[in-house]
């Protein structure tokens, strides 16, 4: 039975060419060509083929017609988290992953990016699941808005634990999704963006927020 070798690699993350050929039904020659064509997502280490960018590979599979539901089963929240932090860093944001406050109130933000020049912070909630429904997205956005409000209310406690937050003047929420969301803004403060759009969104952040009517929360 022929199995998509890219799907196998996303599932196992590292396979030998022999294993990949046996599991997929493709020849070594075809597999080598496939790996070369996906050089940003895959790397050859001798006889091993290793996935070095799971989200890149996941997006390629979605673009090739694989069900987002199936793709979401093959990636983790940590894949999304690491990729979003990397994109933020490449756009000159200082990042904190798994920002967590436990007292006097508990809340957690997957990734916080702070532009220390402009003072804007982006609190990113990573949703790698495939539930691209208005109900699911609205519920996620509402919970995220509550986190932002806690961050503002308890800013002093957050700064004590994460000093970079002192450089943030305002914060907007981002719900980062696997596929293009059904709507873009919730309550004027939380914007919904697919992972494939995230880099371009950051490059033109102010213009994008102005166009969407996003108003970040003032932190002080």
XYZ file of C-alpha atoms in Angstrom:
220
model
C 0.000 0.000 0.000
C 1.293 3.444 -0.949
C 1.463 5.914 1.957
C 2.408 9.582 1.740
C 6.054 9.707 2.916
C 5.620 13.284 4.153
C 2.819 12.143 6.426
C 5.043 9.365 7.756
C 7.851 11.804 8.445
C 5.549 14.222 10.253
C 4.297 11.335 12.375
C 7.674 9.791 13.290
C 9.893 12.897 12.848
C 12.993 10.845 11.923
C 13.289 7.745 9.727
C 16.004 6.047 7.737
C 15.610 5.975 3.967
C 15.124 2.218 4.242
C 12.326 2.593 6.785
C 10.692 5.349 4.793
C 10.817 3.270 1.617
C 9.377 0.209 3.346
C 6.549 2.126 5.034
C 5.626 4.329 2.084
C 6.174 1.998 -0.858
C 8.323 4.577 -2.694
C 11.802 3.922 -4.057
C 14.951 5.456 -2.584
C 15.392 7.593 -5.692
C 11.912 9.074 -5.419
C 12.359 9.716 -1.701
C 15.675 11.506 -2.186
C 14.062 13.781 -4.745
C 11.148 14.431 -2.397
C 13.493 15.362 0.446
C 15.412 17.767 -1.796
C 12.153 19.437 -2.783
C 11.303 20.031 0.895
C 14.675 21.264 2.067
C 13.277 23.893 4.447
C 11.328 21.266 6.374
C 13.561 18.185 6.092
C 17.249 17.443 6.566
C 19.324 14.423 5.546
C 21.831 13.136 8.106
C 23.590 10.225 6.440
C 20.896 7.568 6.111
C 18.458 9.493 8.297
C 15.742 11.891 7.174
C 14.829 14.292 9.965
C 11.969 16.784 10.202
C 13.473 20.126 11.215
C 10.394 22.296 10.691
C 7.187 20.387 11.534
C 4.866 23.344 10.924
C 6.342 24.019 7.494
C 5.783 20.372 6.616
C 2.263 20.418 8.058
C 1.320 23.442 5.971
C 2.682 21.795 2.827
C 0.475 18.769 3.508
C -2.604 20.978 3.972
C -1.777 22.813 0.740
C -1.524 19.444 -1.028
C -5.050 18.569 0.059
C -4.581 16.597 3.265
C -7.363 17.068 5.767
C -6.509 19.686 8.434
C -8.024 17.280 10.943
C -5.454 14.621 10.041
C -2.603 17.125 9.993
C -3.582 18.462 13.417
C -3.255 14.918 14.786
C 0.384 14.804 13.644
C 1.584 18.038 15.245
C 1.586 19.228 18.833
C 0.941 22.481 20.653
C 4.687 22.607 21.298
C 5.371 22.569 17.535
C 3.088 25.583 17.175
C 4.586 27.307 20.188
C 8.185 26.917 19.029
C 7.383 28.031 15.492
C 5.452 31.116 16.599
C 8.256 32.102 19.009
C 10.772 31.697 16.178
C 8.746 33.926 13.862
C 8.396 36.569 16.576
C 12.143 36.486 17.251
C 12.940 36.872 13.555
C 10.733 39.974 13.558
C 12.766 41.505 16.428
C 10.413 40.636 19.284
C 11.790 39.511 22.628
C 9.896 36.356 23.482
C 8.739 34.480 26.551
C 7.288 31.002 26.135
C 4.835 29.571 28.642
C 4.427 32.777 30.589
C 2.834 31.593 33.816
C 1.521 33.444 36.847
C 0.182 31.395 39.748
C -0.356 34.059 42.422
C -2.345 36.165 43.254
C -4.198 34.865 40.180
C -3.441 32.041 37.778
C -3.136 32.426 34.023
C -0.820 31.251 31.274
C 0.127 32.638 27.862
C 1.707 30.291 25.311
C 4.047 32.860 23.782
C 4.507 36.541 24.560
C 6.411 38.712 22.135
C 7.476 42.226 23.139
C 8.652 44.832 20.644
C 10.885 46.817 22.965
C 11.105 49.702 20.470
C 7.383 50.366 20.043
C 6.253 48.931 23.366
C 3.634 46.665 21.845
C 3.297 43.123 23.122
C 1.552 40.239 21.385
C 0.152 37.457 23.550
C -0.150 34.387 21.349
C -2.492 31.483 22.038
C -1.482 28.524 19.861
C -4.396 26.455 18.518
C -3.129 23.624 16.363
C -6.471 21.836 16.418
C -8.701 21.707 13.355
C -11.906 22.961 15.012
C -12.291 25.929 12.691
C -15.835 26.727 13.821
C -17.210 30.057 14.965
C -18.245 28.590 18.326
C -14.810 27.083 19.072
C -12.909 30.158 17.919
C -15.167 32.537 19.846
C -14.727 30.515 23.040
C -10.941 30.479 22.587
C -10.858 34.237 21.927
C -12.991 34.992 24.979
C -10.706 32.950 27.244
C -7.685 34.685 25.755
C -9.197 38.127 26.327
C -9.647 37.181 29.981
C -5.916 36.352 30.157
C -5.023 39.758 28.734
C -7.201 41.498 31.292
C -5.494 39.544 34.077
C -2.115 40.465 32.633
C -3.058 44.138 32.773
C -4.553 43.955 36.260
C -1.613 42.059 37.729
C 1.095 43.636 35.603
C 3.401 44.247 38.572
C 3.464 40.573 39.460
C 4.104 39.620 35.825
C 6.975 42.131 35.538
C 8.551 40.774 38.724
C 8.781 37.351 37.127
C 9.303 38.373 33.491
C 11.227 41.696 33.393
C 10.833 42.155 29.631
C 7.130 42.857 30.220
C 8.173 46.167 31.828
C 9.035 47.327 28.295
C 5.480 46.621 27.085
C 3.095 49.571 26.971
C 0.139 47.749 25.431
C -0.850 44.204 24.544
C -2.981 42.613 21.835
C -4.075 39.000 21.748
C -3.396 36.644 18.854
C -5.172 33.328 18.314
C -2.835 31.397 16.028
C -4.622 28.716 14.004
C -3.656 25.934 11.614
C -6.019 27.060 8.847
C -7.468 30.445 7.929
C -9.957 31.423 10.665
C -13.610 32.126 9.938
C -13.421 35.609 11.446
C -10.595 37.989 12.238
C -11.240 40.011 15.385
C -12.885 39.386 18.723
C -13.956 42.213 21.018
C -11.582 44.608 19.276
C -8.500 43.254 21.070
C -7.936 39.666 19.949
C -6.996 38.983 16.329
C -7.199 35.550 14.716
C -4.402 34.651 12.287
C -3.397 31.418 10.579
C 0.167 30.229 11.070
C 0.911 30.710 7.368
C -0.083 34.395 7.622
C 1.722 35.151 10.872
C 5.015 36.394 9.433
C 3.381 38.820 6.990
C 1.011 39.956 9.744
C 3.998 40.869 11.932
C 5.844 42.652 9.130
C 2.942 45.087 8.671
C 1.538 44.898 12.183
C 0.297 48.447 12.644
C -1.279 48.588 9.197
C -2.933 45.206 9.732
C -4.307 46.183 13.137
C -5.561 49.516 11.830
C -7.294 47.798 8.919
C -8.929 45.255 11.248
C -9.779 47.813 13.920
C -7.708 46.095 16.599
C -7.157 48.200 19.725
C -4.527 46.768 22.093
C -5.104 47.006 25.838
C -3.061 49.656 27.593
C -0.995 48.006 30.315
C -0.565 51.191 32.362
